[in-house]
PDB file of C-alpha atoms in Angstrom:
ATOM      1  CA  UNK P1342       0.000   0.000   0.000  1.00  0.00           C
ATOM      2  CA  UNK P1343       3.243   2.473   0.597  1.00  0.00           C
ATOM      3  CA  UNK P1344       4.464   1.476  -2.913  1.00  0.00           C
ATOM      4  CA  UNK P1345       1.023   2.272  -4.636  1.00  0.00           C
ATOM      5  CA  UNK P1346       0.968   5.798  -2.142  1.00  0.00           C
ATOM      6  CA  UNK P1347      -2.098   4.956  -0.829  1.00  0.00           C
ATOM      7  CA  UNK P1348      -0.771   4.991   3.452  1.00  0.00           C
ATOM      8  CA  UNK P1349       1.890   7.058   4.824  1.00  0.00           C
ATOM      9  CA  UNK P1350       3.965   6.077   7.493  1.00  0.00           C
ATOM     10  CA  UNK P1351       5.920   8.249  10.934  1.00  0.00           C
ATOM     11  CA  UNK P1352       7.147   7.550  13.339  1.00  0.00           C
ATOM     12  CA  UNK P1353       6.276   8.567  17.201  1.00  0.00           C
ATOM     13  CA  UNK P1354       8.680   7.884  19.705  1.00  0.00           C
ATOM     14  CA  UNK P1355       9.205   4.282  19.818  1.00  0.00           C
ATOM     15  CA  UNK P1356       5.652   3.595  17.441  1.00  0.00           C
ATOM     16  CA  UNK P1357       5.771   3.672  14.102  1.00  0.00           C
ATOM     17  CA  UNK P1358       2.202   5.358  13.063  1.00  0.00           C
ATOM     18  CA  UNK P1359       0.252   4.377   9.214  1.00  0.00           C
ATOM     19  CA  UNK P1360      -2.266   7.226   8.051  1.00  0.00           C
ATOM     20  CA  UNK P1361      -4.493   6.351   4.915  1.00  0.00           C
ATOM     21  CA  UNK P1362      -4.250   9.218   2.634  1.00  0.00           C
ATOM     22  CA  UNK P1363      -7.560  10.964   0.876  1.00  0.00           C
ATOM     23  CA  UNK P1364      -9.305   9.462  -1.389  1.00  0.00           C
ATOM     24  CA  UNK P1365      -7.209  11.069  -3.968  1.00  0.00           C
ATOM     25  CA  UNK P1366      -4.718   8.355  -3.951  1.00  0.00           C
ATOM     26  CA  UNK P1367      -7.223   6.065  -4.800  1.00  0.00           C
ATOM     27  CA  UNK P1368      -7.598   7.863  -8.429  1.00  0.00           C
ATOM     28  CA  UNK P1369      -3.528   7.723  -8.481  1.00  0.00           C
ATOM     29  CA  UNK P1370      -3.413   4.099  -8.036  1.00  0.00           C
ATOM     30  CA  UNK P1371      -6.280   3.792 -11.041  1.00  0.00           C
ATOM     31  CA  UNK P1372      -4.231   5.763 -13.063  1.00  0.00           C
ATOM     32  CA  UNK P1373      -1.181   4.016 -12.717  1.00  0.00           C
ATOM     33  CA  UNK P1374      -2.886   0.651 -13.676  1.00  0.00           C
ATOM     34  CA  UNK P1375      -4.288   2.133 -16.361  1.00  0.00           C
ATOM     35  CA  UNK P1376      -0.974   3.282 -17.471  1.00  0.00           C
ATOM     36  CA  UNK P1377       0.230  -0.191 -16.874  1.00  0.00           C
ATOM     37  CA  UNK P1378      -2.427  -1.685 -19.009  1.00  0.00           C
ATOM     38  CA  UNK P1379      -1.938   0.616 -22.347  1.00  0.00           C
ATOM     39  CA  UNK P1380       1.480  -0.389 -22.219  1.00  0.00           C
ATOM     40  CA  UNK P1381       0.578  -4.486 -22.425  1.00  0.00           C
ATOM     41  CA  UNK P1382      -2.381  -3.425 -24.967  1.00  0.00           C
ATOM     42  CA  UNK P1383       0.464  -1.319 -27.079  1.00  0.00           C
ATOM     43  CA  UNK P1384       3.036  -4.709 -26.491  1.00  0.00           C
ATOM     44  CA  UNK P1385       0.346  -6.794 -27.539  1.00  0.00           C
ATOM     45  CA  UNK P1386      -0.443  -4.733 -30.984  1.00  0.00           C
ATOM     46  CA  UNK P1387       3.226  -4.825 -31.758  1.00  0.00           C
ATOM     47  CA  UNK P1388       3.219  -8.644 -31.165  1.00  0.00           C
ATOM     48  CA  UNK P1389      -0.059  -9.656 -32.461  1.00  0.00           C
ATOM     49  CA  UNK P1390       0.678 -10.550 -36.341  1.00  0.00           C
ATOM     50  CA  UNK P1391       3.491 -12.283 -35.003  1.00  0.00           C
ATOM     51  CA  UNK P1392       1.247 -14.261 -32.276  1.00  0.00           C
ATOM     52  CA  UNK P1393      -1.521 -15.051 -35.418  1.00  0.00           C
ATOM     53  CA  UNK P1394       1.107 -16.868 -37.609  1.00  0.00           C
ATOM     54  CA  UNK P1395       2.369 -18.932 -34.692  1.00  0.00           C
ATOM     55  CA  UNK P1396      -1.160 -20.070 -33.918  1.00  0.00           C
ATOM     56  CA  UNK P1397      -2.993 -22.507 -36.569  1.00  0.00           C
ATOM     57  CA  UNK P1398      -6.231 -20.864 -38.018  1.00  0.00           C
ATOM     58  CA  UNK P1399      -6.930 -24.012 -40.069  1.00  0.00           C
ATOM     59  CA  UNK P1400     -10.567 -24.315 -39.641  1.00  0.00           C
ATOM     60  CA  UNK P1401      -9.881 -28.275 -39.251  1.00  0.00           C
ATOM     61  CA  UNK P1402      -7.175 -27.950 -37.035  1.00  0.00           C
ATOM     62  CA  UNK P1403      -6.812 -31.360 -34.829  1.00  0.00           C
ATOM     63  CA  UNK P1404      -8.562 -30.828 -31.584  1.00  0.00           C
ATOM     64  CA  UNK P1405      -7.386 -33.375 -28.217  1.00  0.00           C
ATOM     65  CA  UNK P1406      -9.050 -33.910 -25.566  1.00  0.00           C
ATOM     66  CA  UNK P1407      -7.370 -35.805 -22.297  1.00  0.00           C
ATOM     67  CA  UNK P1408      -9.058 -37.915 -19.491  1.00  0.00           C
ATOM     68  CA  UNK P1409      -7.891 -38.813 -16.338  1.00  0.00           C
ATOM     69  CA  UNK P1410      -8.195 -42.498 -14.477  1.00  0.00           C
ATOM     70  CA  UNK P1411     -10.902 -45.308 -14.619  1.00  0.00           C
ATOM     71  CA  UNK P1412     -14.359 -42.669 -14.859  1.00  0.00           C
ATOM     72  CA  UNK P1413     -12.462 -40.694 -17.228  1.00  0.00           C
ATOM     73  CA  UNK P1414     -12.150 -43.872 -19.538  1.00  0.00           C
ATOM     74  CA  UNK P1415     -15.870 -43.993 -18.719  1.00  0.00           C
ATOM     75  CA  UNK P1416     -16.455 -40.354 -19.697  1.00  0.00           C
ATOM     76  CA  UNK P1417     -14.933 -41.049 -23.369  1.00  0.00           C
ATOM     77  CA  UNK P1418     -16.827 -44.555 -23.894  1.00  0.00           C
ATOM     78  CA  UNK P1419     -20.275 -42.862 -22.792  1.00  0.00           C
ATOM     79  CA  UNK P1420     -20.213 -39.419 -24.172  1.00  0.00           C
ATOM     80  CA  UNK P1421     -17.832 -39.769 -26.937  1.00  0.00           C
ATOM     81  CA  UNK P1422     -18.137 -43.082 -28.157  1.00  0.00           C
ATOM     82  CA  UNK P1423     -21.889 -43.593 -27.930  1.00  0.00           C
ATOM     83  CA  UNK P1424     -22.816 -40.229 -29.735  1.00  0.00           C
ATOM     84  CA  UNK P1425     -20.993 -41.404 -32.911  1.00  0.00           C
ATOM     85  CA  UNK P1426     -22.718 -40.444 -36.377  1.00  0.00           C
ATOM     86  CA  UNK P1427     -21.604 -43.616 -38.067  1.00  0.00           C
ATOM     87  CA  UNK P1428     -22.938 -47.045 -37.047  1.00  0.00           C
ATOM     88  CA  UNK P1429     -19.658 -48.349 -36.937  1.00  0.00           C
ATOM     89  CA  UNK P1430     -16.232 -48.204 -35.012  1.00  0.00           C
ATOM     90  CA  UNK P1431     -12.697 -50.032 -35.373  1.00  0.00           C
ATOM     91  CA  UNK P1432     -11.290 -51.618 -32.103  1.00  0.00           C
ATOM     92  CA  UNK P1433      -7.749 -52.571 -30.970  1.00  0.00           C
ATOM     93  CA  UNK P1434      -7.582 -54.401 -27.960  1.00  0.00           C
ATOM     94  CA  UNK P1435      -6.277 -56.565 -25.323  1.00  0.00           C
ATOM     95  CA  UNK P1436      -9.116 -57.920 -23.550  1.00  0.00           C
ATOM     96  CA  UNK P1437      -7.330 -59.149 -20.504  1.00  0.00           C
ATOM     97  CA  UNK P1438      -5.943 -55.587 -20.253  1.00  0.00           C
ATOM     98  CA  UNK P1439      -9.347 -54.380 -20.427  1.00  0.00           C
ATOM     99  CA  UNK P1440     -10.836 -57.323 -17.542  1.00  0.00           C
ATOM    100  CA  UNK P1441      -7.795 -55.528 -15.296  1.00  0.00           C
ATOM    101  CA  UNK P1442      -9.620 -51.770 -15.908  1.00  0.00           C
ATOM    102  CA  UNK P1443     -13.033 -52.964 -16.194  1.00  0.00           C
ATOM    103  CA  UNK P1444     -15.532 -55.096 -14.789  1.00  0.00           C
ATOM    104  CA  UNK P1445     -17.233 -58.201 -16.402  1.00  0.00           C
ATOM    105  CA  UNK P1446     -20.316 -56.224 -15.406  1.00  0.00           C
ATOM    106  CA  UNK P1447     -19.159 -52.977 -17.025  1.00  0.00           C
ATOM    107  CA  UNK P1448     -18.109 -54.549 -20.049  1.00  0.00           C
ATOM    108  CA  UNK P1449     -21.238 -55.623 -20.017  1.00  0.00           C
ATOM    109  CA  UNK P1450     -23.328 -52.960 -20.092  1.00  0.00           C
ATOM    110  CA  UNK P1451     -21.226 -50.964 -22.107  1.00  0.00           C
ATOM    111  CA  UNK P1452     -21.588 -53.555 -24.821  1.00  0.00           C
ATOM    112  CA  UNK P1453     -24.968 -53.662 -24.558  1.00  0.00           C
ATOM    113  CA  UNK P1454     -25.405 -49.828 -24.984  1.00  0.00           C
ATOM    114  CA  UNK P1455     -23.293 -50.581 -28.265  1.00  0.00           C
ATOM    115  CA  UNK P1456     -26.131 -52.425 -30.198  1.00  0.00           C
ATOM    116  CA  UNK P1457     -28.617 -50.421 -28.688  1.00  0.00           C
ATOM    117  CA  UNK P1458     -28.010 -47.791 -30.183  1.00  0.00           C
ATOM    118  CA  UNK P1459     -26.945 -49.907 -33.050  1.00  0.00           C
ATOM    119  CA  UNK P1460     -23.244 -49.656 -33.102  1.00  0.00           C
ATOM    120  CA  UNK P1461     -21.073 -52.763 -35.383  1.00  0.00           C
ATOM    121  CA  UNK P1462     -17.497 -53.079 -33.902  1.00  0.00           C
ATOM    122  CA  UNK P1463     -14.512 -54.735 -36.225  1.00  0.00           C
ATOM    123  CA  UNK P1464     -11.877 -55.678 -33.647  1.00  0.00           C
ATOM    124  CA  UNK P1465      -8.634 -56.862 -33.772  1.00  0.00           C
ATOM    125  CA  UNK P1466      -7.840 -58.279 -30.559  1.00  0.00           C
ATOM    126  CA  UNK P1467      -4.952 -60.555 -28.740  1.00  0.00           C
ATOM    127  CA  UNK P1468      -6.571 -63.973 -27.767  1.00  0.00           C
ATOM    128  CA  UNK P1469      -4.999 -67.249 -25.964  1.00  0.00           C
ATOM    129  CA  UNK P1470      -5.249 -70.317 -27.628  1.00  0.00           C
ATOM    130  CA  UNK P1471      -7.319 -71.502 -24.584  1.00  0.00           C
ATOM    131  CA  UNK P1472      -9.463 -68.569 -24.397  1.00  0.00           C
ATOM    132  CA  UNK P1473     -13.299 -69.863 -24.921  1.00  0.00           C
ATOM    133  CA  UNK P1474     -14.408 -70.057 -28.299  1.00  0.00           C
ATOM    134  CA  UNK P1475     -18.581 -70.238 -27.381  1.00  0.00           C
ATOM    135  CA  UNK P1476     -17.692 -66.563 -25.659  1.00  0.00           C
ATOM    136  CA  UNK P1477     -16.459 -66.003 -29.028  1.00  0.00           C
ATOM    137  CA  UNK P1478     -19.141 -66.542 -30.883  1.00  0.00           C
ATOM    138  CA  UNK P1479     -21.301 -65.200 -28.946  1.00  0.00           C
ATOM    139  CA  UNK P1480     -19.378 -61.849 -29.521  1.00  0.00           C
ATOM    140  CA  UNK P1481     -19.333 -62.390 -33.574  1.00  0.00           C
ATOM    141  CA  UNK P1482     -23.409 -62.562 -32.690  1.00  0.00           C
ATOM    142  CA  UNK P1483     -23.364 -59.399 -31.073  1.00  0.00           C
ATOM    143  CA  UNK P1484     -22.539 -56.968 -34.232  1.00  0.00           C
ATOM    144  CA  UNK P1485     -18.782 -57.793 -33.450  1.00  0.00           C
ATOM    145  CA  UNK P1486     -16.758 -58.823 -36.164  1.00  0.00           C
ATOM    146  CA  UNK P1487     -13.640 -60.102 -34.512  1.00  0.00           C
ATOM    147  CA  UNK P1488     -10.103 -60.811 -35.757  1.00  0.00           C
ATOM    148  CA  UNK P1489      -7.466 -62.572 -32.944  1.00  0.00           C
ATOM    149  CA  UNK P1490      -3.651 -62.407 -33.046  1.00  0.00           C
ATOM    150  CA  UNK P1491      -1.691 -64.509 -30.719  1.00  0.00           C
ATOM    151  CA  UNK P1492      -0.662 -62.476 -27.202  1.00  0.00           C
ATOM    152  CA  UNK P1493       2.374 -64.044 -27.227  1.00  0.00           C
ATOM    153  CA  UNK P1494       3.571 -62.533 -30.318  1.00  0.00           C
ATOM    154  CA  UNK P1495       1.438 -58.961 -29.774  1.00  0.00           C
ATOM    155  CA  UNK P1496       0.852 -57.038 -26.531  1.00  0.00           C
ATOM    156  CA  UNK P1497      -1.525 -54.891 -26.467  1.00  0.00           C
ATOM    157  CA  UNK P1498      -1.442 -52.531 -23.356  1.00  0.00           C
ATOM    158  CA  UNK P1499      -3.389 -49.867 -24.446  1.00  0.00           C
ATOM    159  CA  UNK P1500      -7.080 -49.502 -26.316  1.00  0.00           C
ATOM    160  CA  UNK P1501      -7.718 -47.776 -29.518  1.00  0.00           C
ATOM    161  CA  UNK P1502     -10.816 -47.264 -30.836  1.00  0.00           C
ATOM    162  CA  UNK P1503     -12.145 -45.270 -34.584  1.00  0.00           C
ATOM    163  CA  UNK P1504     -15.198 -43.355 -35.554  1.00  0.00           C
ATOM    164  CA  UNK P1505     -16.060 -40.813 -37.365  1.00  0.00           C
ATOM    165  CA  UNK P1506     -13.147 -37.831 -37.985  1.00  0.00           C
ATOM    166  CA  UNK P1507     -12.031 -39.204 -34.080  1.00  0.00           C
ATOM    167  CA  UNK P1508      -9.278 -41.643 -32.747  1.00  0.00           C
ATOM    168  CA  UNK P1509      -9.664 -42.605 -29.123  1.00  0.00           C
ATOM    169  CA  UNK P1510      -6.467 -43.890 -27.476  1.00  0.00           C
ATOM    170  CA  UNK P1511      -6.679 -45.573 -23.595  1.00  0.00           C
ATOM    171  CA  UNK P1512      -3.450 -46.433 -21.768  1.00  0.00           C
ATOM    172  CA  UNK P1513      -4.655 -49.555 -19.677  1.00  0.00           C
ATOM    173  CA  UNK P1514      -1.121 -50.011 -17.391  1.00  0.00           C
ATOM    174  CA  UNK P1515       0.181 -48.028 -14.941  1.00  0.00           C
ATOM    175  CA  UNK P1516      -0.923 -44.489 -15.334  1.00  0.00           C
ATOM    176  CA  UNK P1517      -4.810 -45.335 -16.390  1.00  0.00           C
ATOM    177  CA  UNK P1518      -5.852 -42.149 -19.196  1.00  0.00           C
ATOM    178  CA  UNK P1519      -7.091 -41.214 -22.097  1.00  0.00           C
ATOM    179  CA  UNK P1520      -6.830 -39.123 -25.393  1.00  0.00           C
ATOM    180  CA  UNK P1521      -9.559 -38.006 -27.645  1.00  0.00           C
ATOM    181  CA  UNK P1522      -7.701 -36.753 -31.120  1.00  0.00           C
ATOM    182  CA  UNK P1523     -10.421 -35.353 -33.277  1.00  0.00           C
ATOM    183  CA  UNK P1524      -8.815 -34.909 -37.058  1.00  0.00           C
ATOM    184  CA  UNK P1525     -10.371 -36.103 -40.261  1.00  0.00           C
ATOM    185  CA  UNK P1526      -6.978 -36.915 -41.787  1.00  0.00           C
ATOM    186  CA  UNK P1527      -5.683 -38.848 -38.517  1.00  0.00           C
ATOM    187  CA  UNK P1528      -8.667 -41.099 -38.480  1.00  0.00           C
ATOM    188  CA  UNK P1529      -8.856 -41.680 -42.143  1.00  0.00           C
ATOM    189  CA  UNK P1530      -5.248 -42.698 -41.940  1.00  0.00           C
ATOM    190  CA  UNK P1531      -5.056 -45.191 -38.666  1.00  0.00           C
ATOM    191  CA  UNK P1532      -8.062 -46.327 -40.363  1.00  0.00           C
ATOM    192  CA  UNK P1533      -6.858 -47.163 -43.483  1.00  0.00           C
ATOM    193  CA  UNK P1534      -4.157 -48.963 -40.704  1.00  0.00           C
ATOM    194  CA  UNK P1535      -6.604 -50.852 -39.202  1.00  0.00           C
ATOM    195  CA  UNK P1536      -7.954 -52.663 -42.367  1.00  0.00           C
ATOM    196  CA  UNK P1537      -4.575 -53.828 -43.571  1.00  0.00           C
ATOM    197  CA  UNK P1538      -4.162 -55.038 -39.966  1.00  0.00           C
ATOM    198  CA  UNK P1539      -7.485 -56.697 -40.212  1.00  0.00           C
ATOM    199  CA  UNK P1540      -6.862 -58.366 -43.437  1.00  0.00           C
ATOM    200  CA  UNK P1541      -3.369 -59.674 -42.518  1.00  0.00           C
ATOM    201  CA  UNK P1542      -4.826 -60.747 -38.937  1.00  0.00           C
ATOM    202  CA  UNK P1543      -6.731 -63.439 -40.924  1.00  0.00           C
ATOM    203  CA  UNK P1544      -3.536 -65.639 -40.918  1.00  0.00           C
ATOM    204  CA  UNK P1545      -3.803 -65.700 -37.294  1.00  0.00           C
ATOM    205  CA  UNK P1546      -6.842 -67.889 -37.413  1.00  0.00           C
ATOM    206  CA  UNK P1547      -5.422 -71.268 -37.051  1.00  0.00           C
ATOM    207  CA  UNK P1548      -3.845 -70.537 -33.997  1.00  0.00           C
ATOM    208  CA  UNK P1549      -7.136 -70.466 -32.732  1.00  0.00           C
ATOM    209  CA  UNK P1550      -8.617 -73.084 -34.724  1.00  0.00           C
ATOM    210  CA  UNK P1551      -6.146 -75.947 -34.894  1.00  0.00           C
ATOM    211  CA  UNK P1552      -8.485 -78.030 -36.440  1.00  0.00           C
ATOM    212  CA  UNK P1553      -9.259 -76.161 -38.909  1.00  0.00           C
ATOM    213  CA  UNK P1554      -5.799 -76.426 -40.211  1.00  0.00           C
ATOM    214  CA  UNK P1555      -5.376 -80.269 -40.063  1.00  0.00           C
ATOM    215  CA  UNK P1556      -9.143 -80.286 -41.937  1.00  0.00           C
ATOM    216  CA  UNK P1557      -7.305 -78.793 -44.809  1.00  0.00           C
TER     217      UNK P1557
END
């Protein structure tokens, strides 16, 4: 307050004594930040061209979002994932990574929100070789067209998930988050990815179906 001018001090004897000045200090102190702020508006004005080619004006710019822990995962599946436009989204998974996130009864229900609001899902996903095949079917049933790769020979720690112009991308170890990248050309391009993945996954099969091989 003795740097803006608005108290004086004296001292009196062994006291040392503060007296408010008139309320015309009050009008100094406005005028000095006023002062203080023409000179930032005047710094910005001789910076601002500068500032506007730095920054990207593209109209379709990428925009990212980021989520935080287990109800932030929740936060993208329910409000991001389930307003899609398209009826259809790409998945790359672990699903043992996602049992250690998620419950059976979460996975659950967010499944059946999926083909409720009638949602198809092409995954590639790691499987076991003992992992049960009726559960598998029962997810090809379910709108899910499903493409496994051995675990032993990919790890999957983390979720990824297409639609529309967005890419969704969950780390499922250690630090649990999320990251919402919203870009046309992004998602056109890990999609484009994903079905070369998809069609080369198909080799995969017989790891699952031993049988199958020693039919042919």
């Amino acid at each position: 307050l003795m740097k803006k001018g608005v108290i004086t001090t004296f001292d009196q004897g062994k006291k040392r004594l503060f007296v408010a000045e008139g309320p015309h200090a009050l009008k100094n102190v406005i005028h000095q930040q006023q002062e203080e702020l023409d000179k930032k508006e005047k710094l910005l004005e001789e910076l601002f061209n500068e500032l506007m080619s730095v920054h990207n004006l593209l109209p379709n710019k990428p925009v990212v979002r980021f989520y935080e822990g287990k109800e932030g995962l929740k936060t993208m599946l329910d409000q991001e994932f389930l307003s899609m436009k398209s009826n259809e989204a790409l998945l790359v998974y672990s699903p043992h990574a996602v049992a250690d996130v998620f419950t059976l009864e979460e996975m659950q229900a967010q499944q059946d929100k999926r083909i409720k609001k009638g949602i198809k899902a092409r995954s590639i996903r790691t499987g076991r070789p003992e992992d049960d095949e009726e559960k598998q079917q029962h997810l090809r049933a379910q709108r899910h067209d499903i493409k496994r790769v051995p675990e032993n020979k990919f790890q999957f720690s983390s979720d990824i998930e297409i639609w529309d112009d967005k890419v969704m991308m969950a780390s499922l170890k250690g630090n649990i988050s999320g990251v919402i990248i919203e870009s046309k050309s992004v998602a056109d391009t890990l999609r484009a990815l994903f079905q070369l993945a998809f069609e080369g996954a198909e080799k995969y099969e017989a790891d699952f179906h031993p049988d199958a091989t020693e039919k042919k």
